[in-house]
Amino acid sequence: MKKLDAVVFDLDGVITDTAHFHFLAWKKLAEELGIPFDEAFNEKLKGISRMDSLDLILHNGNQQDRFTDQEKEEMADRKNRHYQELLKKLGPDDILPGILELIAEIKGEGLPIAIASVSKNAQTVLEALDLETAFDYVVDAATVRNSKPDPEIFLTACEKLGALPEHSIGIEDALAGIAAIKAGGMFAVGVGPALDGADYRVDTTAELDWGRIKKAYENFSPGL
Ligand code: B16
Ligand code: MG
């Protein structure tokens, strides 16, 4: 039996679909700036920090040199206020299908679990979902210096759980997140249609079956 130490979850897009709220909030700001913004472009922002996301949007509209740092801070704050308005609608019914069952099975085996989200709103989201005590550790985005695809956030989660990355599983819905998990030397589970690089992939959270995930982890050889 291969040793398994811990499981680390992404938040937005895995535990709940706040990814859509981020999309709506960025779209509003982009429209105010006259910059085109659609779901396809939004894919590039998943797992990317607030300021890095703003830079990508401005770059896409060729407005990267138009604003001072202070103006950019104000724009990011405006997007966040809109996002927080949308979060008021969030409740326990918005936990994605299969997630509560998966968490219960993992915990039933005595394995620790953590959240690795670069969102500064992660605690608010977990509280809205009634999940604030469900995880053994939630990485504080404010203390993480690098956005995904840097592995820092996943490695921090493993370290805080006393887990070795090579004996840990990460679950993500974004390409940047999968890249971060792999850069950290962990086993990557992808949720979504086009997640190149995932070691095991399903289309939706409803298909996250703990028995199958463990089997894929057991059979995985990093060198292959
Ligand atoms: P905030 P994750 C990420 O969360 C989102 O995927 C990304 O779209 C967002 O820009 C980022 O959090 C920052 O969020 O503005 O709330 O600090 O996927 O790492 O859980
Ligand atoms: Mg995500």
PDB file of C-alpha atoms and ligand atoms in Angstrom:
ATOM      1  CA  MET A   1       0.000   0.000   0.000  1.00  0.00           C
ATOM      2  CA  LYS A   2       1.350   3.429  -0.961  1.00  0.00           C
ATOM      3  CA  LYS A   3       1.404   5.829   1.966  1.00  0.00           C
ATOM      4  CA  LEU A   4      -1.181   8.624   1.861  1.00  0.00           C
ATOM      5  CA  ASP A   5      -0.794  11.576   4.257  1.00  0.00           C
ATOM      6  CA  ALA A   6      -3.375  14.214   3.308  1.00  0.00           C
ATOM      7  CA  VAL A   7      -5.806  15.670   0.789  1.00  0.00           C
ATOM      8  CA  VAL A   8      -5.724  19.367  -0.164  1.00  0.00           C
ATOM      9  CA  PHE A   9      -8.750  20.999  -1.820  1.00  0.00           C
ATOM     10  CA  ASP A  10      -9.012  24.092  -3.955  1.00  0.00           C
ATOM     11  CA  LEU A  11     -12.053  26.168  -2.942  1.00  0.00           C
ATOM     12  CA  ASP A  12     -13.501  28.183  -5.846  1.00  0.00           C
ATOM     13  CA  GLY A  13     -14.804  25.716  -8.419  1.00  0.00           C
ATOM     14  CA  VAL A  14     -14.243  22.565  -6.333  1.00  0.00           C
ATOM     15  CA  ILE A  15     -16.109  23.070  -3.047  1.00  0.00           C
ATOM     16  CA  THR A  16     -18.571  25.600  -4.506  1.00  0.00           C
ATOM     17  CA  ASP A  17     -19.096  27.484  -7.749  1.00  0.00           C
ATOM     18  CA  THR A  18     -17.887  30.906  -6.646  1.00  0.00           C
ATOM     19  CA  ALA A  19     -15.868  30.874  -9.891  1.00  0.00           C
ATOM     20  CA  HIS A  20     -19.072  32.131 -11.542  1.00  0.00           C
ATOM     21  CA  PHE A  21     -19.368  35.033  -9.068  1.00  0.00           C
ATOM     22  CA  HIS A  22     -15.738  35.989  -9.796  1.00  0.00           C
ATOM     23  CA  PHE A  23     -16.636  35.923 -13.505  1.00  0.00           C
ATOM     24  CA  LEU A  24     -19.653  38.225 -13.043  1.00  0.00           C
ATOM     25  CA  ALA A  25     -17.705  40.670 -10.877  1.00  0.00           C
ATOM     26  CA  TRP A  26     -14.741  40.891 -13.290  1.00  0.00           C
ATOM     27  CA  LYS A  27     -17.123  41.190 -16.268  1.00  0.00           C
ATOM     28  CA  LYS A  28     -18.774  44.238 -14.699  1.00  0.00           C
ATOM     29  CA  LEU A  29     -15.389  45.938 -14.204  1.00  0.00           C
ATOM     30  CA  ALA A  30     -14.139  44.969 -17.682  1.00  0.00           C
ATOM     31  CA  GLU A  31     -17.287  46.383 -19.294  1.00  0.00           C
ATOM     32  CA  GLU A  32     -16.813  49.670 -17.421  1.00  0.00           C
ATOM     33  CA  LEU A  33     -13.319  49.825 -18.937  1.00  0.00           C
ATOM     34  CA  GLY A  34     -14.526  48.856 -22.424  1.00  0.00           C
ATOM     35  CA  ILE A  35     -12.484  45.641 -22.377  1.00  0.00           C
ATOM     36  CA  PRO A  36     -13.990  42.479 -23.906  1.00  0.00           C
ATOM     37  CA  PHE A  37     -14.545  39.727 -21.341  1.00  0.00           C
ATOM     38  CA  ASP A  38     -16.099  36.290 -21.735  1.00  0.00           C
ATOM     39  CA  GLU A  39     -16.131  32.834 -20.097  1.00  0.00           C
ATOM     40  CA  ALA A  40     -13.168  31.701 -22.229  1.00  0.00           C
ATOM     41  CA  PHE A  41     -10.981  34.560 -20.976  1.00  0.00           C
ATOM     42  CA  ASN A  42     -12.239  33.984 -17.427  1.00  0.00           C
ATOM     43  CA  GLU A  43     -10.740  30.463 -17.538  1.00  0.00           C
ATOM     44  CA  LYS A  44      -7.303  32.118 -17.513  1.00  0.00           C
ATOM     45  CA  LEU A  45      -8.127  33.844 -14.203  1.00  0.00           C
ATOM     46  CA  LYS A  46      -9.060  30.735 -12.208  1.00  0.00           C
ATOM     47  CA  GLY A  47      -6.626  30.263  -9.343  1.00  0.00           C
ATOM     48  CA  ILE A  48      -4.937  33.604 -10.139  1.00  0.00           C
ATOM     49  CA  SER A  49      -4.792  36.275  -7.409  1.00  0.00           C
ATOM     50  CA  ARG A  50      -6.922  39.416  -7.557  1.00  0.00           C
ATOM     51  CA  MET A  51      -4.154  41.823  -8.658  1.00  0.00           C
ATOM     52  CA  ASP A  52      -2.648  39.361 -11.148  1.00  0.00           C
ATOM     53  CA  SER A  53      -6.150  38.855 -12.602  1.00  0.00           C
ATOM     54  CA  LEU A  54      -6.607  42.618 -13.005  1.00  0.00           C
ATOM     55  CA  ASP A  55      -3.242  42.875 -14.781  1.00  0.00           C
ATOM     56  CA  LEU A  56      -4.267  40.118 -17.219  1.00  0.00           C
ATOM     57  CA  ILE A  57      -7.583  41.882 -17.958  1.00  0.00           C
ATOM     58  CA  LEU A  58      -5.909  45.267 -18.519  1.00  0.00           C
ATOM     59  CA  HIS A  59      -3.314  43.643 -20.746  1.00  0.00           C
ATOM     60  CA  ASN A  60      -6.052  41.964 -22.774  1.00  0.00           C
ATOM     61  CA  GLY A  61      -7.614  45.412 -23.403  1.00  0.00           C
ATOM     62  CA  ASN A  62      -4.191  46.957 -24.121  1.00  0.00           C
ATOM     63  CA  GLN A  63      -4.679  49.252 -21.098  1.00  0.00           C
ATOM     64  CA  GLN A  64      -1.767  47.943 -19.025  1.00  0.00           C
ATOM     65  CA  ASP A  65      -0.058  51.369 -18.928  1.00  0.00           C
ATOM     66  CA  ARG A  66      -3.183  53.479 -18.401  1.00  0.00           C
ATOM     67  CA  PHE A  67      -3.461  53.393 -14.587  1.00  0.00           C
ATOM     68  CA  THR A  68      -1.341  54.120 -11.520  1.00  0.00           C
ATOM     69  CA  ASP A  69      -0.863  51.437  -8.857  1.00  0.00           C
ATOM     70  CA  GLN A  70      -3.313  53.298  -6.628  1.00  0.00           C
ATOM     71  CA  GLU A  71      -5.947  53.387  -9.361  1.00  0.00           C
ATOM     72  CA  LYS A  72      -5.444  49.654  -9.885  1.00  0.00           C
ATOM     73  CA  GLU A  73      -5.910  49.029  -6.146  1.00  0.00           C
ATOM     74  CA  GLU A  74      -9.184  50.986  -6.332  1.00  0.00           C
ATOM     75  CA  MET A  75     -10.379  48.938  -9.306  1.00  0.00           C
ATOM     76  CA  ALA A  76      -9.513  45.669  -7.565  1.00  0.00           C
ATOM     77  CA  ASP A  77     -11.419  46.873  -4.472  1.00  0.00           C
ATOM     78  CA  ARG A  78     -14.416  47.719  -6.629  1.00  0.00           C
ATOM     79  CA  LYS A  79     -14.411  44.252  -8.167  1.00  0.00           C
ATOM     80  CA  ASN A  80     -14.133  42.742  -4.688  1.00  0.00           C
ATOM     81  CA  ARG A  81     -17.076  44.748  -3.349  1.00  0.00           C
ATOM     82  CA  HIS A  82     -19.204  43.489  -6.219  1.00  0.00           C
ATOM     83  CA  TYR A  83     -18.001  39.920  -5.602  1.00  0.00           C
ATOM     84  CA  GLN A  84     -18.849  40.235  -1.897  1.00  0.00           C
ATOM     85  CA  GLU A  85     -22.359  41.441  -2.795  1.00  0.00           C
ATOM     86  CA  LEU A  86     -22.815  38.270  -4.876  1.00  0.00           C
ATOM     87  CA  LEU A  87     -21.445  36.143  -2.005  1.00  0.00           C
ATOM     88  CA  LYS A  88     -24.401  37.225   0.154  1.00  0.00           C
ATOM     89  CA  LYS A  89     -26.507  34.790  -1.880  1.00  0.00           C
ATOM     90  CA  LEU A  90     -24.251  31.843  -0.998  1.00  0.00           C
ATOM     91  CA  GLY A  91     -25.484  29.150   1.421  1.00  0.00           C
ATOM     92  CA  PRO A  92     -24.900  25.480   2.359  1.00  0.00           C
ATOM     93  CA  ASP A  93     -27.075  24.383  -0.599  1.00  0.00           C
ATOM     94  CA  ASP A  94     -24.345  25.743  -2.880  1.00  0.00           C
ATOM     95  CA  ILE A  95     -21.800  23.117  -1.858  1.00  0.00           C
ATOM     96  CA  LEU A  96     -21.154  21.236  -5.108  1.00  0.00           C
ATOM     97  CA  PRO A  97     -22.581  17.692  -5.491  1.00  0.00           C
ATOM     98  CA  GLY A  98     -20.523  14.882  -3.980  1.00  0.00           C
ATOM     99  CA  ILE A  99     -18.231  17.149  -1.920  1.00  0.00           C
ATOM    100  CA  LEU A 100     -19.744  16.517   1.540  1.00  0.00           C
ATOM    101  CA  GLU A 101     -19.690  12.754   0.928  1.00  0.00           C
ATOM    102  CA  LEU A 102     -16.068  12.904  -0.255  1.00  0.00           C
ATOM    103  CA  ILE A 103     -14.981  14.913   2.795  1.00  0.00           C
ATOM    104  CA  ALA A 104     -16.767  12.472   5.118  1.00  0.00           C
ATOM    105  CA  GLU A 105     -15.078   9.446   3.519  1.00  0.00           C
ATOM    106  CA  ILE A 106     -11.603  10.973   3.694  1.00  0.00           C
ATOM    107  CA  LYS A 107     -12.076  12.034   7.323  1.00  0.00           C
ATOM    108  CA  GLY A 108     -13.520   8.613   8.101  1.00  0.00           C
ATOM    109  CA  GLU A 109     -10.101   7.183   7.265  1.00  0.00           C
ATOM    110  CA  GLY A 110      -8.446   9.594   9.686  1.00  0.00           C
ATOM    111  CA  LEU A 111      -6.748  11.623   6.951  1.00  0.00           C
ATOM    112  CA  PRO A 112      -6.315  15.379   7.439  1.00  0.00           C
ATOM    113  CA  ILE A 113      -7.723  17.809   4.858  1.00  0.00           C
ATOM    114  CA  ALA A 114      -6.897  21.413   4.000  1.00  0.00           C
ATOM    115  CA  ILE A 115      -8.050  24.245   1.754  1.00  0.00           C
ATOM    116  CA  ALA A 116      -5.503  25.850  -0.593  1.00  0.00           C
ATOM    117  CA  SER A 117      -7.257  28.901  -2.005  1.00  0.00           C
ATOM    118  CA  VAL A 118      -5.563  32.109  -3.112  1.00  0.00           C
ATOM    119  CA  SER A 119      -8.817  33.936  -2.328  1.00  0.00           C
ATOM    120  CA  LYS A 120      -8.756  36.484   0.494  1.00  0.00           C
ATOM    121  CA  ASN A 121     -12.489  35.753   0.812  1.00  0.00           C
ATOM    122  CA  ALA A 122     -11.950  32.045   1.564  1.00  0.00           C
ATOM    123  CA  GLN A 123     -13.025  32.272   5.228  1.00  0.00           C
ATOM    124  CA  THR A 124     -16.211  34.181   4.310  1.00  0.00           C
ATOM    125  CA  VAL A 125     -17.059  31.565   1.680  1.00  0.00           C
ATOM    126  CA  LEU A 126     -16.444  28.658   4.088  1.00  0.00           C
ATOM    127  CA  GLU A 127     -18.606  30.333   6.742  1.00  0.00           C
ATOM    128  CA  ALA A 128     -21.434  30.903   4.238  1.00  0.00           C
ATOM    129  CA  LEU A 129     -21.297  27.199   3.378  1.00  0.00           C
ATOM    130  CA  ASP A 130     -21.213  26.175   7.079  1.00  0.00           C
ATOM    131  CA  LEU A 131     -17.828  24.543   6.444  1.00  0.00           C
ATOM    132  CA  GLU A 132     -15.648  26.759   8.637  1.00  0.00           C
ATOM    133  CA  THR A 133     -14.720  23.853  10.943  1.00  0.00           C
ATOM    134  CA  ALA A 134     -14.686  21.083   8.313  1.00  0.00           C
ATOM    135  CA  PHE A 135     -11.002  21.468   7.354  1.00  0.00           C
ATOM    136  CA  ASP A 136      -7.953  20.864   9.517  1.00  0.00           C
ATOM    137  CA  TYR A 137      -6.187  23.815   7.953  1.00  0.00           C
ATOM    138  CA  VAL A 138      -7.070  26.721   5.640  1.00  0.00           C
ATOM    139  CA  VAL A 139      -4.094  28.450   4.047  1.00  0.00           C
ATOM    140  CA  ASP A 140      -4.334  32.184   4.607  1.00  0.00           C
ATOM    141  CA  ALA A 141      -4.057  33.757   1.148  1.00  0.00           C
ATOM    142  CA  ALA A 142      -2.707  36.969   2.688  1.00  0.00           C
ATOM    143  CA  THR A 143       0.437  35.100   3.808  1.00  0.00           C
ATOM    144  CA  VAL A 144       1.078  33.456   0.431  1.00  0.00           C
ATOM    145  CA  ARG A 145       3.366  35.403  -1.846  1.00  0.00           C
ATOM    146  CA  ASN A 146       2.858  33.553  -5.131  1.00  0.00           C
ATOM    147  CA  SER A 147      -0.323  32.791  -7.079  1.00  0.00           C
ATOM    148  CA  LYS A 148      -0.917  29.367  -8.552  1.00  0.00           C
ATOM    149  CA  PRO A 149       0.769  27.897 -10.723  1.00  0.00           C
ATOM    150  CA  ASP A 150       3.496  28.395  -8.104  1.00  0.00           C
ATOM    151  CA  PRO A 151       3.296  25.416  -5.704  1.00  0.00           C
ATOM    152  CA  GLU A 152       3.704  27.582  -2.571  1.00  0.00           C
ATOM    153  CA  ILE A 153       0.073  27.401  -1.441  1.00  0.00           C
ATOM    154  CA  PHE A 154      -0.171  23.597  -1.785  1.00  0.00           C
ATOM    155  CA  LEU A 155       3.218  23.063  -0.145  1.00  0.00           C
ATOM    156  CA  THR A 156       2.193  25.314   2.752  1.00  0.00           C
ATOM    157  CA  ALA A 157      -0.975  23.243   3.227  1.00  0.00           C
ATOM    158  CA  CYS A 158       1.017  19.973   3.249  1.00  0.00           C
ATOM    159  CA  GLU A 159       3.543  21.376   5.695  1.00  0.00           C
ATOM    160  CA  LYS A 160       0.851  22.599   8.100  1.00  0.00           C
ATOM    161  CA  LEU A 161      -0.810  19.177   8.014  1.00  0.00           C
ATOM    162  CA  GLY A 162       2.528  17.440   8.622  1.00  0.00           C
ATOM    163  CA  ALA A 163       2.169  15.728   5.232  1.00  0.00           C
ATOM    164  CA  LEU A 164       4.773  14.944   2.599  1.00  0.00           C
ATOM    165  CA  PRO A 165       3.743  16.423  -0.799  1.00  0.00           C
ATOM    166  CA  GLU A 166       4.639  13.162  -2.587  1.00  0.00           C
ATOM    167  CA  HIS A 167       2.231  11.386  -0.242  1.00  0.00           C
ATOM    168  CA  SER A 168      -0.571  13.906  -0.755  1.00  0.00           C
ATOM    169  CA  ILE A 169      -3.414  14.506  -3.190  1.00  0.00           C
ATOM    170  CA  GLY A 170      -4.527  17.923  -4.494  1.00  0.00           C
ATOM    171  CA  ILE A 171      -7.945  18.542  -6.077  1.00  0.00           C
ATOM    172  CA  GLU A 172      -8.371  21.443  -8.537  1.00  0.00           C
ATOM    173  CA  ASP A 173     -10.647  22.842 -11.255  1.00  0.00           C
ATOM    174  CA  ALA A 174      -8.115  25.181 -12.898  1.00  0.00           C
ATOM    175  CA  LEU A 175      -5.097  24.653 -15.134  1.00  0.00           C
ATOM    176  CA  ALA A 176      -3.005  26.962 -12.932  1.00  0.00           C
ATOM    177  CA  GLY A 177      -4.008  24.860  -9.909  1.00  0.00           C
ATOM    178  CA  ILE A 178      -3.135  21.538 -11.538  1.00  0.00           C
ATOM    179  CA  ALA A 179       0.239  22.992 -12.521  1.00  0.00           C
ATOM    180  CA  ALA A 180       0.765  24.139  -8.901  1.00  0.00           C
ATOM    181  CA  ILE A 181      -0.053  20.677  -7.504  1.00  0.00           C
ATOM    182  CA  LYS A 182       2.310  18.989  -9.959  1.00  0.00           C
ATOM    183  CA  ALA A 183       5.082  21.541  -9.348  1.00  0.00           C
ATOM    184  CA  GLY A 184       4.771  20.628  -5.667  1.00  0.00           C
ATOM    185  CA  GLY A 185       5.273  16.932  -6.435  1.00  0.00           C
ATOM    186  CA  MET A 186       1.742  15.898  -5.383  1.00  0.00           C
ATOM    187  CA  PHE A 187      -0.881  13.716  -7.095  1.00  0.00           C
ATOM    188  CA  ALA A 188      -3.290  15.958  -9.054  1.00  0.00           C
ATOM    189  CA  VAL A 189      -7.017  15.315  -9.354  1.00  0.00           C
ATOM    190  CA  GLY A 190      -8.692  17.569 -11.941  1.00  0.00           C
ATOM    191  CA  VAL A 191     -12.385  18.492 -11.999  1.00  0.00           C
ATOM    192  CA  GLY A 192     -13.425  19.809 -15.412  1.00  0.00           C
ATOM    193  CA  PRO A 193     -13.311  19.042 -19.103  1.00  0.00           C
ATOM    194  CA  ALA A 194      -9.921  20.294 -20.296  1.00  0.00           C
ATOM    195  CA  LEU A 195      -7.356  19.875 -17.538  1.00  0.00           C
ATOM    196  CA  ASP A 196      -4.150  18.762 -19.156  1.00  0.00           C
ATOM    197  CA  GLY A 197      -1.611  17.549 -16.674  1.00  0.00           C
ATOM    198  CA  ALA A 198      -4.023  16.063 -14.128  1.00  0.00           C
ATOM    199  CA  ASP A 199      -3.054  12.559 -12.966  1.00  0.00           C
ATOM    200  CA  TYR A 200      -6.740  11.651 -12.635  1.00  0.00           C
ATOM    201  CA  ARG A 201      -9.640  13.652 -14.070  1.00  0.00           C
ATOM    202  CA  VAL A 202     -13.422  13.760 -13.793  1.00  0.00           C
ATOM    203  CA  ASP A 203     -15.916  16.084 -15.489  1.00  0.00           C
ATOM    204  CA  THR A 204     -17.859  17.165 -12.391  1.00  0.00           C
ATOM    205  CA  THR A 205     -17.562  16.984  -8.596  1.00  0.00           C
ATOM    206  CA  ALA A 206     -20.420  14.440  -8.533  1.00  0.00           C
ATOM    207  CA  GLU A 207     -17.959  11.952 -10.062  1.00  0.00           C
ATOM    208  CA  LEU A 208     -15.340  12.416  -7.323  1.00  0.00           C
ATOM    209  CA  ASP A 209     -15.475   8.883  -5.935  1.00  0.00           C
ATOM    210  CA  TRP A 210     -12.984   8.352  -3.092  1.00  0.00           C
ATOM    211  CA  GLY A 211     -12.427   4.666  -3.943  1.00  0.00           C
ATOM    212  CA  ARG A 212     -11.522   5.530  -7.534  1.00  0.00           C
ATOM    213  CA  ILE A 213      -9.296   8.433  -6.560  1.00  0.00           C
ATOM    214  CA  LYS A 214      -7.366   6.198  -4.137  1.00  0.00           C
ATOM    215  CA  LYS A 215      -6.991   3.492  -6.781  1.00  0.00           C
ATOM    216  CA  ALA A 216      -5.607   6.013  -9.307  1.00  0.00           C
ATOM    217  CA  TYR A 217      -3.220   7.324  -6.617  1.00  0.00           C
ATOM    218  CA  GLU A 218      -2.073   3.774  -5.770  1.00  0.00           C
ATOM    219  CA  ASN A 219      -1.407   2.966  -9.440  1.00  0.00           C
ATOM    220  CA  PHE A 220       0.410   6.220 -10.176  1.00  0.00           C
ATOM    221  CA  SER A 221       4.126   6.100 -10.947  1.00  0.00           C
ATOM    222  CA  PRO A 222       5.610   9.618 -11.139  1.00  0.00           C
ATOM    223  CA  GLY A 223       8.298   8.549 -13.624  1.00  0.00           C
ATOM    224  CA  LEU A 224       5.824   7.302 -16.277  1.00  0.00           C
TER     225      LEU A 224
HETATM  226  P1  B16 B   1     -10.119  37.049  -4.083  1.00  0.00           P
HETATM  227  P2  B16 B   1      -9.033  29.520  -5.670  1.00  0.00           P
HETATM  228  C1  B16 B   1      -9.087  32.032  -6.594  1.00  0.00           C
HETATM  229  O1  B16 B   1      -9.505  31.055  -5.698  1.00  0.00           O
HETATM  230  C2  B16 B   1     -10.042  32.179  -7.750  1.00  0.00           C
HETATM  231  O2  B16 B   1     -10.009  31.008  -8.558  1.00  0.00           O
HETATM  232  C3  B16 B   1      -9.638  33.358  -8.599  1.00  0.00           C
HETATM  233  O3  B16 B   1     -10.547  33.515  -9.658  1.00  0.00           O
HETATM  234  C4  B16 B   1      -9.612  34.621  -7.731  1.00  0.00           C
HETATM  235  O4  B16 B   1      -9.183  35.743  -8.476  1.00  0.00           O
HETATM  236  C5  B16 B   1      -8.658  34.388  -6.574  1.00  0.00           C
HETATM  237  O5  B16 B   1      -9.080  33.252  -5.834  1.00  0.00           O
HETATM  238  C6  B16 B   1      -8.563  35.578  -5.645  1.00  0.00           C
HETATM  239  O6  B16 B   1      -9.776  35.764  -4.990  1.00  0.00           O
HETATM  240  O7  B16 B   1     -10.287  38.198  -5.012  1.00  0.00           O
HETATM  241  O8  B16 B   1     -11.386  36.624  -3.374  1.00  0.00           O
HETATM  242  O9  B16 B   1      -8.954  37.240  -3.130  1.00  0.00           O
HETATM  243  O10 B16 B   1      -9.439  28.933  -6.996  1.00  0.00           O
HETATM  244  O11 B16 B   1      -7.556  29.511  -5.405  1.00  0.00           O
HETATM  245  O12 B16 B   1      -9.853  28.975  -4.520  1.00  0.00           O
HETATM  246 MG    MG B   2     -10.542  26.898  -8.360  1.00  0.00          MG
END
